[in-house]
Coordinates of C-alpha atoms in Angstrom, one line a residue:
M1 CA 265.1 84.1 258.4
K2 CA 266.5 87.5 257.3
V3 CA 266.0 90.9 258.8
K4 CA 264.5 92.1 255.6
D5 CA 261.7 89.6 255.9
Y6 CA 260.4 91.2 259.1
M7 CA 261.6 94.9 259.0
T8 CA 259.4 97.9 258.5
K9 CA 260.5 99.3 255.2
G10 CA 260.7 103.0 254.5
T11 CA 262.8 105.9 255.4
V12 CA 260.7 108.1 257.7
N13 CA 263.2 110.5 259.3
C14 CA 263.7 114.0 260.6
D15 CA 266.3 116.7 260.3
I16 CA 268.6 117.8 263.2
N17 CA 267.0 121.3 262.8
D18 CA 263.4 120.2 263.1
E19 CA 261.4 121.4 266.1
I20 CA 260.0 118.9 268.5
S21 CA 256.5 119.7 267.4
T22 CA 257.5 118.7 263.8
I23 CA 259.0 115.5 264.9
A24 CA 255.9 114.7 267.1
E25 CA 253.7 115.3 264.0
I26 CA 255.9 113.0 261.9
M27 CA 255.6 110.3 264.6
D28 CA 251.9 110.8 264.9
S29 CA 251.1 110.8 261.2
N30 CA 253.2 107.6 260.6
N31 CA 252.1 105.9 263.8
I32 CA 255.7 105.4 265.0
G33 CA 257.7 106.2 268.1
F34 CA 261.2 106.1 266.7
V35 CA 262.7 108.4 264.1
P36 CA 266.2 108.5 262.7
V37 CA 267.7 112.0 262.8
L38 CA 269.6 113.3 259.7
E39 CA 272.2 116.0 259.3
E40 CA 273.1 116.6 255.6
D41 CA 271.6 113.3 254.6
E42 CA 273.7 111.3 257.2
I43 CA 272.0 109.6 260.1
I44 CA 273.6 111.1 263.3
G45 CA 271.2 109.5 265.8
V46 CA 267.7 108.6 266.7
I47 CA 264.9 110.1 268.7
T48 CA 262.0 108.3 270.4
D49 CA 258.6 109.5 271.6
R50 CA 260.0 108.9 275.1
D51 CA 262.9 111.2 274.4
I52 CA 260.5 113.9 273.4
V53 CA 258.3 113.5 276.5
I54 CA 261.1 113.2 279.1
G55 CA 263.8 115.5 277.7
P56 CA 262.8 118.7 276.0
V57 CA 259.4 119.1 277.7
M58 CA 261.0 118.9 281.1
D59 CA 263.5 121.7 280.1
N60 CA 261.1 123.7 277.8
I61 CA 263.3 123.3 274.8
T62 CA 262.0 123.1 271.2
T63 CA 264.9 121.7 269.2
I64 CA 266.2 118.1 269.5
E65 CA 269.9 118.4 269.2
D66 CA 270.6 117.8 272.9
F67 CA 268.1 114.9 273.2
I68 CA 268.9 112.6 270.4
N69 CA 270.6 109.3 271.0
K70 CA 273.8 109.3 269.0
N71 CA 274.6 105.7 269.7
I72 CA 273.4 104.3 266.4
I73 CA 272.8 100.5 266.4
S74 CA 272.1 99.1 263.0
I75 CA 272.0 95.8 261.2
D76 CA 272.2 94.8 257.6
E77 CA 269.0 93.7 256.0
N78 CA 270.6 90.3 255.0
E79 CA 271.6 89.4 258.6
N80 CA 269.8 86.6 260.4
V81 CA 267.0 87.5 262.8
T82 CA 268.9 85.7 265.5
E83 CA 271.7 88.2 265.2
A84 CA 269.2 91.1 265.4
L85 CA 267.8 89.6 268.7
L86 CA 271.3 89.3 270.0
L87 CA 272.1 93.0 269.1
M88 CA 268.8 94.1 270.8
K89 CA 269.6 92.1 273.9
E90 CA 273.3 93.3 274.2
N91 CA 272.3 96.9 273.7
K92 CA 269.0 96.8 275.6
V93 CA 267.1 98.3 272.7
K94 CA 263.7 97.5 271.1
R95 CA 264.6 98.8 267.6
L96 CA 267.4 98.6 265.2
L97 CA 268.1 100.7 262.1
V98 CA 268.3 98.5 259.1
T99 CA 270.8 99.2 256.3
S100 CA 271.5 97.9 252.8
K101 CA 274.9 98.7 251.5
E102 CA 275.3 101.1 254.5
K103 CA 272.2 103.1 253.5
Y104 CA 269.2 103.3 255.8
V105 CA 266.3 101.3 254.5
G106 CA 264.0 100.7 257.5
V107 CA 263.6 99.8 261.1
L108 CA 263.3 96.4 262.8
S109 CA 261.5 96.5 266.1
I110 CA 261.0 93.8 268.7
F111 CA 257.3 93.9 267.7
D112 CA 258.1 93.2 264.1
L113 CA 259.5 89.8 265.3
L114 CA 256.4 88.6 267.0
E115 CA 255.8 86.1 264.2
I116 CA 259.2 84.4 264.4
K117 CA 259.5 80.7 265.3
E118 CA 262.2 81.3 267.9
K119 CA 259.8 82.4 270.6
E120 CA 262.2 81.5 273.4
D121 CA 264.9 83.8 271.8
L122 CA 262.3 86.6 271.5
L123 CA 261.2 86.1 275.1
N124 CA 264.8 86.1 276.4
T125 CA 265.5 89.3 274.5
L126 CA 262.4 91.0 275.9
I127 CA 263.4 90.0 279.5
E128 CA 267.0 91.3 279.0
I129 CA 265.8 94.6 277.6
K130 CA 263.4 95.1 280.5
N131 CA 266.1 94.5 283.1

């Protein structure tokens, strides 16, 4: 089973100069909670709905530069789902950026994997992320 069989395809993203309200609108209109952040067409990090709620709002800031997570964790679309679960577990993340030939093509979330047969691997990953 390949990552590309389960990932959410598409390239919804935001720009490093976008205001928080713009990013919140992007998340709301696309029903997502995770957006890659671009600077000059390069992914430089990601921002989540949690980052928006806890970071900028607490400090009354409207831009995202100081609140994005620059630790980019990605996986190639042709990798095995088991490898994706391992990456999620090791990094304690629920989402991975998916690439094809080093270009961003989508996102793989733990919820995208609810249909996999390796339920024990999925459960172990969720437990590890939670802890």
